[in-house]
Amino acid sequence: MGWETWFIVTLSRTLAYGTPLLLATLGEIYTERSGVLNLGVEGMMIMGAYAAFSTAYTTGSPWLGIVAGALVGGAFSLIHAFASITLKANQVISGLSLTMLGLGLSGVLGRGWEGRPLPASIPEITAPGLSKIPFLGPILFEGQNLIVYFSILLVVVMWYILYRTRIGIAVRAVGENPAAADSLGISVNKVRYLCTIVGGILAGMAGGYLSVAYRPAWTEGMTGGMGWIVIALTIFAFWNPAIGMLGAYLFAALYHLSFRLQPWVSPELLKAMPYAFAIIVLIAISRGTLHKKMGAPAALTLPYSRGEE
Amino acid sequence: MKTRFVLIAIVLLALVFGLSTLTVAKEYIPGSSLKVGFIYVGPIGDLGWTYAHDEARRICEDVFPWLETVYVESVPEGEEGLFIDKLILEEDCDVVFTTSFGFMDGTLDAAQRHPDKIFAHCSGFKRNANMMTYMADFYQIYYLNGLMAGALTKSHKVAYVGAFPIPEVKRHMDAFAIGVQEVDPEAELHVRWIYEWFSPTAAKEATEALIADGCDVFAFTEDSPTVVQVAAESGLPSFGHYSPMYNFGPEHVVSGQIAHWEAIYLDFLAKVYAGVYTARNLAEVNYWWLLKEGAVEIGAKPGMLINPVHEDELRAVTVNDPILGTINVWDLVMKRLEQMSDASMVVDPFQGPVYDRKLNLRVPQGLRMSEFELTTMEWAVEGIVGPWPGEP
């Protein structure tokens, strides 16, 4: 097989596997930008996956499933929002509880749903004409689905909002210096609520992608720790949607290659590769000079109360 | 203040230990109602290993009116001791089944702690006067599925997605490869490892990698129907594993392995109830159950031995067998199944001579492998392509 086919298959798989990572990472970037650390990504994802699957199964429409996944993810994130913003509880504990609650609840609700094939899953589409473009055609326009394109579009939109609009300034201000934002008349809690919900919606959608598009089936614990990769990717991205896309795709490429390269490289080594990559990047970021310039939102994990500072 | 605290702590500790030794260990009286606890390594909704054990548990409860069962799921390996104690001290179980290889040492410790209770450990090799071992093994079924895979491959590349490179999975791959090569001597078995018992994403990407490398028939060891689904999306045949996976690819699931743990559980529990097995005579009891005992079944789903969609293709390929003569693969599978299901077991996949892929003679002419050899085998047979961690 030529090197070209190698690249095409690898990049095409990168898009397919990277999409749920990307969706959830974009959401978590917004959540953290507003100063809320949500470690409940895994829980919101699996709730989204369960909601999407059960809805798609009962209605026969995978698209309704994705919508349900997003809604349930958003609703589920409200628990964290209420605990950490309104009640000012410890965000780490609240987020971890959300993950545990999501894994447990979806497991109980999902009893009896395993082993059922979906009547219809999100279709893979091949754009006539476009797929004939050499090299890029088979990667981008063959066998991908609409959610893949939607997530790429979302990168552009979310990047633009964050850096080029007043809404983005408000989000960043709330995450960097909530007292200053408050004095400018921005409602800190409202912004934080909305950003947490955006994070939940996108995590839920990512879960839905897994259960009705990527591998249409429900199994307990099917997100398999993806939510934790998302937390790492958010840091890797310096809380920037564009870098988030790069990170999600890099991780996805390494993940796919860890199976593809097995005939030549030791599988134990390959298995560790994507995770080693994440750790090395995290170390580099926490030590580098970049850290000061592009570091975490200053008010991350800090609840805000007016007049306390 | 401090001494008072220490005193209270000592009293509490004394109470806890005193109570646990004071608890009168009562031995099961044959014929009385029996309470049985199960320790599962995964969630019962995994549609794989734990799911199959739990189905068996429910069948037992339906069959025996004198039986009551409880279970604990998703128990991490290494923490089984705690849960076993809970089942015995709080739930008052007479028998405890532990269903993962990694529970072996914890189960043995518990068996020594509770000498009057009965223990059964799945897939291990350590026994005690009150602890037996049991396993329903698939190697014969993998061989039969391999025969069909050999007939169905056009690229001469058959694929296998493996969970962990341990003897159990390697034995199944070897048996499968032997079947493949019996029908298509040119064929290779391409192997990928995912290092997970349950990981739909890893199984999916491994399958995609194998498709990209030109493989066109799929078998696997992983606790979800992912491999079957991905193969079916590409229109390629596959073999289900552990639970009936026909529904995930009605046109593409050729056959598969189905476990019937209830065969072992029913037999053992009936014998405990009758007083045949007690907490004193299990040191030599080991269920290594195969086709002939009905602990495993070959099929795309129960009752569907081979998916009729593939009948013509399988009948169109013939092999020359030294004893059976020219025979088509459909009939060959049926014949071998009949031979292996029979108590005399005139054929076995690992029938000497068998060479490993480094060309060492592993099973001499005229011999078979013992159960011990089968459960500790690490080598790969000829025709297996790909990494093989721990290869001797």
XYZ file of C-alpha atoms in Angstrom:
701
model
C 0.000 0.000 0.000
C 1.315 3.404 -0.964
C 2.094 6.127 1.535
C -0.786 8.146 0.155
C -3.384 5.557 1.133
C -1.733 5.367 4.532
C -2.163 9.071 5.069
C -5.712 9.092 3.759
C -6.870 6.283 6.046
C -5.092 7.728 9.075
C -6.447 11.244 8.597
C -9.924 9.991 7.824
C -9.917 7.939 11.046
C -8.527 10.978 12.864
C -11.601 12.984 11.938
C -13.967 10.174 12.907
C -12.424 9.488 16.300
C -11.356 13.064 17.003
C -14.842 14.542 16.645
C -16.274 13.556 20.053
C -13.022 14.690 21.687
C -13.240 17.979 19.829
C -16.890 18.643 20.691
C -16.427 18.047 24.394
C -13.131 19.961 24.466
C -14.745 23.013 22.878
C -17.425 22.915 25.553
C -14.974 22.520 28.405
C -12.890 25.403 27.015
C -15.884 27.738 27.335
C -16.748 26.423 30.792
C -13.225 26.924 32.072
C -12.836 30.265 30.333
C -15.664 31.529 32.514
C -13.833 30.332 35.622
C -15.658 27.052 36.201
C -13.669 23.825 36.204
C -16.016 20.963 35.360
C -14.473 17.558 35.944
C -17.853 16.007 35.186
C -17.227 15.735 31.426
C -17.147 11.938 31.552
C -20.463 11.874 33.420
C -22.153 14.322 31.058
C -20.830 12.427 28.042
C -22.145 9.075 29.179
C -25.528 10.564 30.104
C -25.608 12.093 26.622
C -24.665 8.758 25.105
C -27.445 6.969 26.959
C -30.055 9.653 26.200
C -29.075 9.744 22.539
C -29.209 5.995 22.156
C -32.519 5.471 23.936
C -34.109 8.350 22.023
C -32.768 7.236 18.665
C -33.925 3.711 19.403
C -37.470 4.636 20.394
C -38.079 7.332 17.766
C -36.021 5.763 14.993
C -34.308 9.083 14.363
C -30.614 9.329 15.168
C -30.770 13.118 14.790
C -33.379 13.371 17.541
C -30.999 11.205 19.521
C -28.157 13.711 19.110
C -30.508 16.523 20.176
C -31.614 14.532 23.217
C -27.990 13.808 24.102
C -27.149 17.501 23.926
C -30.189 18.468 26.016
C -29.524 15.869 28.687
C -25.845 16.829 28.795
C -26.852 20.464 29.244
C -29.410 19.640 31.916
C -26.936 17.425 33.718
C -24.345 20.210 33.810
C -26.853 22.328 35.740
C -26.151 20.182 38.786
C -22.532 21.269 38.674
C -23.489 24.855 37.894
C -25.867 25.020 40.828
C -23.389 23.441 43.232
C -20.331 25.384 42.180
C -21.782 28.763 41.143
C -24.842 29.265 43.309
C -23.769 27.244 46.332
C -20.081 28.063 45.783
C -19.099 24.460 46.533
C -15.669 23.069 45.741
C -15.614 22.671 41.949
C -13.288 19.685 41.936
C -15.506 17.694 44.265
C -18.707 18.747 42.529
C -17.288 17.831 39.109
C -16.003 14.460 40.265
C -19.379 13.713 41.804
C -21.026 14.560 38.508
C -18.818 12.015 36.734
C -19.614 9.328 39.278
C -23.307 10.158 39.220
C -23.395 10.066 35.416
C -21.606 6.721 35.177
C -23.827 5.180 37.835
C -27.132 6.655 36.699
C -26.600 5.804 33.036
C -25.640 2.277 34.096
C -28.893 1.820 35.997
C -31.068 3.469 33.348
C -29.281 1.558 30.603
C -30.182 -1.885 31.987
C -31.812 -3.816 29.201
C -30.699 -1.398 26.475
C -27.469 -3.236 25.792
C -27.395 -5.707 22.945
C -29.916 -3.809 20.852
C -28.829 -2.628 17.431
C -30.095 0.792 16.329
C -32.543 0.692 13.441
C -30.838 3.748 11.916
C -27.626 5.530 12.818
C -26.199 8.858 11.653
C -25.449 8.214 7.980
C -21.965 8.489 6.577
C -22.032 10.662 3.518
C -19.875 10.826 0.463
C -20.116 14.113 -1.375
C -20.313 13.402 -5.104
C -17.657 15.345 -6.991
C -15.900 16.666 -3.901
C -14.719 13.184 -2.936
C -12.860 13.026 -6.243
C -10.488 15.806 -5.197
C -7.097 14.131 -4.989
C -5.898 13.387 -1.451
C -8.229 15.748 0.441
C -11.364 14.319 -1.155
C -11.220 10.852 0.384
C -10.238 12.293 3.780
C -12.840 15.012 4.084
C -15.684 13.991 1.836
C -15.832 10.198 1.966
C -17.505 8.265 4.749
C -17.675 11.131 7.237
C -20.902 12.384 8.768
C -22.485 15.780 9.241
C -21.473 16.025 12.902
C -17.826 15.960 11.835
C -18.414 19.030 9.654
C -20.538 20.650 12.333
C -17.727 20.310 14.861
C -15.238 21.947 12.493
C -17.670 24.787 11.860
C -18.124 25.091 15.596
C -14.382 25.630 16.061
C -14.524 28.669 13.794
C -17.677 30.055 15.393
C -16.562 29.491 18.959
C -13.105 30.921 18.277
C -14.668 33.992 16.692
C -17.103 34.540 19.552
C -14.393 34.136 22.165
C -11.881 36.537 20.638
C -13.829 38.871 18.390
C -17.135 39.639 20.052
C -18.405 41.367 23.185
C -19.814 38.051 24.410
C -16.335 36.555 24.230
C -14.866 39.481 26.146
C -17.503 39.016 28.827
C -16.712 35.287 29.106
C -12.985 35.883 29.348
C -13.385 38.781 31.779
C -15.511 36.678 34.099
C -12.874 33.955 34.060
C -9.923 36.303 34.575
C -11.260 38.935 36.922
C -14.867 38.483 37.952
C -14.846 41.524 40.233
C -13.843 43.787 37.367
C -16.401 42.172 35.079
C -19.040 42.659 37.748
C -18.186 46.334 38.079
C -18.703 46.664 34.324
C -22.212 45.376 34.749
C -21.619 41.824 33.519
C -23.579 39.263 35.494
C -20.829 36.881 36.575
C -23.136 34.084 37.632
C -25.231 34.299 34.489
C -22.170 34.050 32.238
C -20.821 31.151 34.271
C -24.144 29.328 34.171
C -24.385 29.731 30.415
C -20.810 28.599 29.799
C -21.258 25.562 32.035
C -24.425 24.663 30.138
C -22.603 25.067 26.800
C -19.997 22.664 28.134
C -22.722 20.206 29.129
C -24.512 20.435 25.794
C -21.346 19.761 23.833
C -20.235 16.928 26.133
C -23.704 15.389 25.796
C -23.519 15.729 22.033
C -20.087 14.084 22.056
C -21.583 11.185 23.998
C -24.433 11.016 21.513
C -21.946 10.898 18.660
C -20.386 7.829 20.288
C -23.653 5.942 20.768
C -25.518 6.755 17.541
C -22.782 7.553 15.017
C -19.306 6.284 15.876
C -20.457 2.903 17.183
C -24.239 2.709 17.278
C -24.936 0.747 20.454
C -25.368 1.273 24.159
C -23.035 -0.362 26.650
C -22.494 0.618 30.231
C -19.302 2.650 30.682
C -18.917 3.026 26.916
C -17.190 6.428 27.059
C -14.226 4.625 28.576
C -12.436 7.614 30.100
C -12.712 9.903 27.092
C -13.950 12.686 29.390
C -10.592 12.735 31.146
C -8.727 13.082 27.863
C -10.958 16.100 27.218
C -9.836 17.723 30.486
C -6.192 17.249 29.433
C -6.888 18.529 25.918
C -8.474 21.687 27.329
C -5.215 22.518 29.094
C -3.190 21.498 26.043
C -5.288 23.930 24.019
C -4.397 26.868 26.263
C -8.168 27.331 26.439
C -8.198 28.213 22.731
C -10.737 26.476 20.434
C -8.350 26.413 17.444
C -5.551 24.737 19.391
C -8.200 22.483 20.899
C -8.937 21.183 17.430
C -5.262 20.540 16.795
C -4.951 18.678 20.117
C -8.062 16.553 19.596
C -6.924 15.519 16.113
C -3.354 14.838 17.221
C -4.579 12.616 20.020
C -7.004 10.859 17.658
C -4.291 10.277 15.061
C -1.972 8.768 17.676
C -4.833 6.633 18.987
C -5.584 5.181 15.580
C -1.905 4.728 14.758
C -1.394 2.850 18.004
C -3.259 -0.020 16.303
C -2.037 0.580 12.785
C 1.663 0.474 13.682
C 1.500 -2.713 15.739
C 3.238 -4.943 13.201
C 6.370 -2.769 13.561
C 6.314 -1.255 17.029
C 5.693 -2.979 20.359
C 1.978 -2.756 21.175
C 2.673 -1.961 24.845
C 4.671 1.074 23.779
C 2.013 2.147 21.286
C -0.723 1.750 23.863
C 1.039 4.300 26.064
C 1.820 6.685 23.201
C -1.297 8.901 23.115
C -1.327 9.183 26.894
C 2.408 9.824 27.093
C 1.845 12.574 24.544
C -0.802 14.153 26.767
C 1.433 13.995 29.849
C 4.483 15.412 28.071
C 2.440 18.296 26.713
C 0.965 19.013 30.147
C 4.440 19.057 31.707
C 5.789 21.289 28.954
C 2.921 23.711 29.408
C 3.149 23.890 33.179
C 6.900 24.606 33.075
C 7.265 26.742 29.984
C 7.336 30.507 29.744
C 4.174 30.175 27.708
C 2.436 29.388 30.923
C 2.420 33.007 32.070
C 1.291 34.410 28.784
C -1.329 31.810 27.904
C -2.070 30.176 31.233
C -5.288 29.124 32.867
C -8.040 31.688 33.437
C -6.992 33.469 36.633
C -10.286 32.870 38.412
C -10.568 29.178 37.454
C -12.125 27.156 40.313
C -12.742 30.311 42.379
C -16.372 30.997 43.253
C -17.332 34.647 43.029
C -19.104 36.630 45.720
C -19.620 40.318 45.241
C -17.612 42.553 47.576
C -15.350 39.905 48.974
C -12.133 40.936 47.296
C -7.852 13.101 76.243
C -5.403 11.229 74.069
C -5.347 8.121 76.260
C -9.099 8.121 76.308
C -9.176 8.147 72.532
C -6.710 5.263 72.380
C -8.767 3.319 74.891
C -11.937 3.811 72.892
C -10.129 2.731 69.750
C -8.852 -0.428 71.452
C -12.310 -1.291 72.712
C -13.789 -0.734 69.251
C -11.119 -2.862 67.584
C -11.594 -5.601 70.160
C -15.318 -5.512 69.514
C -14.915 -5.719 65.757
C -12.443 -8.590 65.894
C -14.250 -10.287 68.725
C -17.522 -10.174 66.838
C -16.009 -11.480 63.643
C -14.507 -14.466 65.444
C -17.584 -14.917 67.575
C -19.821 -15.186 64.526
C -20.658 -18.841 64.549
C -19.580 -20.190 61.189
C -22.385 -22.449 60.206
C -21.777 -25.025 57.572
C -24.303 -25.630 54.840
C -26.653 -28.505 55.570
C -27.389 -30.402 52.325
C -31.014 -30.180 51.341
C -31.663 -26.888 53.061
C -32.129 -23.639 51.177
C -28.893 -22.418 49.643
C -27.676 -18.854 49.357
C -25.095 -18.123 46.688
C -23.111 -14.929 46.058
C -21.414 -13.865 42.813
C -18.492 -11.458 42.535
C -18.327 -9.944 39.045
C -15.400 -8.035 37.598
C -17.482 -5.955 35.151
C -20.955 -4.459 34.930
C -23.737 -6.961 34.201
C -24.680 -4.779 31.220
C -21.439 -5.376 29.304
C -23.051 -7.868 26.898
C -19.928 -9.936 27.355
C -18.270 -11.898 30.113
C -20.158 -10.589 33.133
C -23.459 -10.470 31.253
C -23.090 -14.162 30.419
C -22.339 -15.088 34.040
C -25.305 -13.098 35.242
C -27.647 -14.740 32.742
C -26.479 -18.079 34.086
C -27.116 -16.879 37.641
C -30.706 -15.995 36.756
C -31.261 -19.346 35.032
C -30.055 -21.133 38.180
C -32.458 -19.151 40.300
C -35.337 -20.079 38.001
C -34.430 -23.760 37.953
C -33.790 -24.359 41.659
C -36.603 -23.299 44.004
C -34.298 -23.748 46.998
C -31.740 -21.308 45.636
C -31.296 -17.634 46.472
C -28.595 -15.555 44.789
C -26.962 -12.159 45.306
C -24.251 -10.474 43.274
C -21.783 -7.602 43.394
C -20.732 -6.128 40.043
C -17.731 -4.081 38.868
C -15.492 -5.302 41.678
C -11.902 -4.170 41.072
C -9.346 -6.971 41.047
C -7.518 -6.911 44.374
C -10.542 -5.777 46.366
C -12.464 -9.033 46.083
C -11.605 -10.068 49.666
C -13.631 -7.231 51.110
C -16.678 -8.082 49.020
C -16.403 -11.794 49.697
C -16.402 -11.061 53.450
C -19.449 -8.868 52.977
C -21.293 -11.625 51.125
C -20.457 -14.162 53.810
C -20.756 -12.108 56.986
C -23.599 -9.786 56.046
C -25.498 -11.676 53.364
C -24.873 -15.063 54.950
C -23.929 -16.777 51.682
C -23.057 -20.487 51.713
C -21.308 -20.476 48.338
C -19.353 -17.682 46.626
C -18.398 -17.635 42.932
C -15.654 -15.240 41.856
C -15.584 -14.730 38.124
C -12.262 -13.230 37.117
C -8.736 -14.604 36.869
C -7.488 -11.679 38.949
C -9.667 -12.729 41.894
C -7.653 -15.917 42.350
C -5.452 -15.039 45.330
C -8.154 -13.055 47.093
C -10.535 -15.982 46.761
C -7.966 -18.406 48.140
C -7.326 -16.104 51.126
C -11.045 -15.857 51.765
C -11.421 -19.622 51.480
C -8.809 -20.026 54.211
C -10.494 -17.359 56.346
C -13.882 -19.047 56.050
C -13.090 -22.778 56.023
C -16.748 -23.744 56.412
C -17.956 -21.918 53.312
C -17.715 -23.090 49.725
C -15.803 -21.103 47.092
C -15.505 -21.430 43.342
C -13.066 -19.446 41.260
C -13.436 -19.061 37.526
C -10.487 -19.414 35.113
C -7.751 -19.895 37.711
C -5.657 -22.817 38.903
C -5.450 -22.518 42.706
C -7.696 -24.803 44.727
C -8.352 -25.597 48.376
C -10.389 -28.100 50.366
C -13.288 -25.623 50.122
C -12.425 -23.954 46.792
C -12.911 -25.429 43.342
C -12.063 -23.984 39.935
C -14.128 -23.858 36.753
C -13.940 -22.684 33.175
C -16.054 -22.962 30.037
C -13.517 -22.755 27.253
C -14.014 -21.728 23.638
C -10.933 -23.074 21.917
C -12.839 -25.763 20.005
C -15.388 -23.207 18.823
C -12.685 -20.835 17.661
C -11.240 -23.677 15.629
C -14.631 -24.370 14.004
C -15.087 -20.671 13.278
C -11.571 -20.648 11.829
C -12.606 -23.341 9.326
C -15.395 -21.055 8.093
C -13.142 -17.992 8.071
C -10.677 -19.894 5.899
C -13.431 -20.582 3.396
C -14.722 -16.999 3.363
C -11.478 -15.026 3.005
C -10.684 -13.812 -0.480
C -7.609 -11.774 0.377
C -6.111 -14.678 2.372
C -5.895 -12.256 5.279
C -8.069 -13.056 8.287
C -8.159 -10.654 11.239
C -8.274 -11.081 14.999
C -8.662 -8.259 17.514
C -7.346 -9.517 20.850
C -7.877 -8.137 24.330
C -4.743 -9.028 26.302
C -1.811 -11.249 25.249
C -2.493 -13.893 27.920
C -2.676 -17.683 27.472
C -6.486 -17.736 27.225
C -6.628 -15.311 24.299
C -3.520 -16.761 22.642
C -5.018 -20.266 22.828
C -8.140 -19.004 21.084
C -6.142 -17.228 18.381
C -4.027 -20.325 17.806
C -7.084 -22.570 17.551
C -8.718 -20.089 15.173
C -5.568 -19.907 13.014
C -5.350 -23.702 12.871
C -8.918 -23.788 11.560
C -8.258 -21.063 9.006
C -5.207 -22.848 7.661
C -6.880 -26.227 7.501
C -9.140 -24.776 4.810
C -6.861 -22.134 3.292
C -3.179 -23.029 3.854
C -2.143 -19.759 2.228
C -4.095 -17.577 4.647
C -2.517 -15.453 7.356
C -4.087 -14.435 10.645
C -3.394 -10.748 11.321
C -3.454 -9.849 14.987
C -3.929 -6.556 16.863
C -3.996 -6.110 20.648
C -6.088 -3.506 22.447
C -5.043 -4.147 26.069
C -8.604 -3.789 27.357
C -11.342 -6.322 28.069
C -13.930 -3.734 27.198
C -13.229 -0.772 24.928
C -15.519 -0.054 21.986
C -13.276 2.742 20.704
C -10.102 0.646 20.795
C -11.905 -2.277 19.161
C -13.268 0.039 16.479
C -9.920 1.617 15.585
C -8.150 -1.761 15.660
C -10.753 -3.158 13.267
C -10.443 -0.141 10.981
C -6.655 -0.620 10.983
C -7.073 -4.281 9.992
C -9.543 -3.381 7.233
C -7.051 -0.829 5.918
C -4.432 -3.579 5.858
C -6.625 -5.707 3.614
C -8.181 -8.202 6.029
C -11.640 -9.425 5.068
C -12.898 -11.807 7.809
C -12.994 -10.894 11.510
C -12.833 -12.615 14.878
C -12.103 -11.067 18.251
C -11.922 -11.212 22.028
C -13.489 -8.089 23.514
C -16.668 -7.566 25.490
C -18.718 -5.527 23.022
C -20.155 -6.161 19.550
C -17.947 -3.416 18.073
C -15.839 -5.600 15.783
C -18.972 -7.205 14.360
C -20.554 -3.789 13.752
C -17.509 -2.252 12.075
C -16.984 -5.277 9.847
C -20.662 -5.288 8.870
C -20.496 -1.586 7.933
C -17.799 -2.518 5.454
C -19.794 -5.532 4.285
C -17.321 -8.037 5.734
C -18.110 -11.289 7.569
C -17.305 -11.768 11.245
C -17.799 -14.113 14.197
C -19.604 -12.996 17.345
C -18.058 -13.427 20.746
C -19.547 -14.356 24.086
C -23.110 -13.239 23.582
C -25.300 -13.713 20.510
C -24.323 -10.817 18.203
C -26.368 -11.833 15.198
C -28.591 -8.764 15.547
C -25.650 -6.442 14.982
C -25.058 -7.801 11.497
C -27.775 -10.190 10.279
C -26.153 -10.374 6.839
C -22.569 -10.601 8.049
C -22.357 -12.524 11.319
C -21.394 -16.004 10.156
C -21.300 -17.761 13.513
C -19.644 -17.214 16.877
C -18.970 -18.358 20.393
C -21.732 -18.454 22.999
C -21.126 -19.298 26.658
C -23.475 -21.374 28.801
C -22.089 -20.908 32.290
C -25.342 -22.256 33.675
C -24.224 -25.742 32.620
C -21.447 -25.570 35.208
C -23.386 -23.615 37.835
C -26.401 -25.929 37.712
C -24.256 -29.040 37.958
C -22.135 -27.736 40.816
C -24.996 -26.260 42.849
C -27.090 -29.406 42.446
C -24.174 -31.406 43.834
C -23.727 -29.011 46.751
C -27.442 -29.289 47.473
C -27.189 -33.074 47.368
C -24.195 -33.064 49.680
C -21.800 -34.461 47.046
C -19.592 -31.391 47.238
C -18.890 -29.910 50.644
C -16.399 -27.463 52.125
C -14.006 -30.353 52.660
C -13.694 -32.186 49.349
C -13.106 -29.572 46.629
C -9.313 -29.638 46.423
C -9.418 -31.789 43.275
C -12.602 -30.411 41.740
C -12.039 -28.576 38.491
C -14.652 -28.004 35.808
C -12.859 -27.591 32.468
C -15.971 -27.777 30.371
C -16.126 -27.696 26.604
C -18.532 -28.622 23.818
C -19.316 -32.114 25.021
C -20.480 -30.844 28.419
C -22.660 -28.172 26.807
C -20.855 -25.296 28.517
C -20.194 -23.599 25.188
C -22.119 -23.360 21.962
C -21.199 -22.430 18.423
C -23.590 -20.084 16.678
C -24.527 -16.658 15.394
C -27.290 -16.860 17.996
C -28.643 -19.751 20.064
C -29.969 -22.376 17.686
C -28.452 -20.775 14.568
C -25.247 -22.699 14.146
C -24.249 -21.037 10.911
C -25.973 -18.037 9.377
C -27.835 -19.470 6.329
C -26.796 -16.375 4.355
C -23.326 -17.916 4.103
C -24.393 -21.490 3.366
C -23.729 -21.428 -0.377
C -20.311 -19.868 0.027
C -19.299 -22.457 2.602
C -20.601 -25.358 0.521
C -18.700 -24.095 -2.514
C -15.287 -24.534 -0.840
C -13.942 -28.042 -0.389
C -10.983 -29.504 1.450
C -9.216 -32.833 1.222
C -9.218 -34.476 4.606
C -7.072 -37.606 5.038
C -9.964 -39.403 6.735
C -13.119 -37.682 5.526
C -11.933 -37.369 1.914
C -13.130 -34.432 -0.190
C -15.630 -32.537 1.884
C -17.132 -29.060 1.673
C -16.581 -26.657 4.562
C -20.211 -26.584 5.691
C -20.184 -30.361 6.113
C -16.704 -30.272 7.602
C -17.821 -27.897 10.346
C -20.828 -30.081 11.121
C -18.686 -33.229 11.159
C -16.007 -31.704 13.417
C -18.665 -30.310 15.739
C -20.217 -33.727 16.029
C -16.814 -35.297 16.682
C -15.876 -32.791 19.369
C -19.298 -32.880 21.028
C -19.034 -36.632 21.387
C -17.743 -37.981 24.669
C -14.888 -39.791 22.922
C -13.644 -36.533 21.284
C -11.902 -38.158 18.345
C -10.537 -34.841 17.088
C -8.969 -31.852 18.791
C -7.670 -28.621 17.229
C -4.277 -29.057 18.854
C -3.633 -32.506 17.463
C 0.080 -33.188 16.902
C 2.150 -32.384 15.043
C 1.728 -28.668 15.770
C 4.593 -26.249 15.141
C 4.838 -22.693 16.438
C 5.692 -19.869 14.064
C 9.374 -20.109 15.001
C 9.141 -23.696 13.702
C 9.592 -25.412 17.080
C 7.606 -28.613 17.420
C 5.086 -27.882 20.178
C 2.793 -30.910 20.021
C 4.416 -34.125 18.805
C 2.733 -36.447 16.315
C -0.088 -38.426 17.837
C -0.336 -36.353 21.006
C -2.684 -33.669 22.310
C -2.214 -30.887 24.798
C -3.094 -31.390 28.439
C -5.382 -28.934 30.164
C -2.347 -27.504 31.955
C -0.522 -26.988 28.656
C -3.574 -25.371 27.147
C -4.054 -22.966 30.042
C -0.410 -21.883 30.058
C 0.348 -21.771 26.311
C 2.182 -18.659 25.113
C 3.326 -19.571 21.588
C 1.834 -18.604 18.231
C 1.119 -21.139 15.507
C 2.393 -20.762 11.981
C 0.477 -18.274 9.879
C -0.074 -15.735 12.640
C 1.202 -12.315 11.588
C 1.703 -9.430 13.961
C 3.005 -8.715 17.436
C 2.922 -11.482 20.043
C 4.039 -10.107 23.415
C 5.599 -12.753 25.640
C 6.381 -15.083 22.737
C 8.696 -17.871 23.945
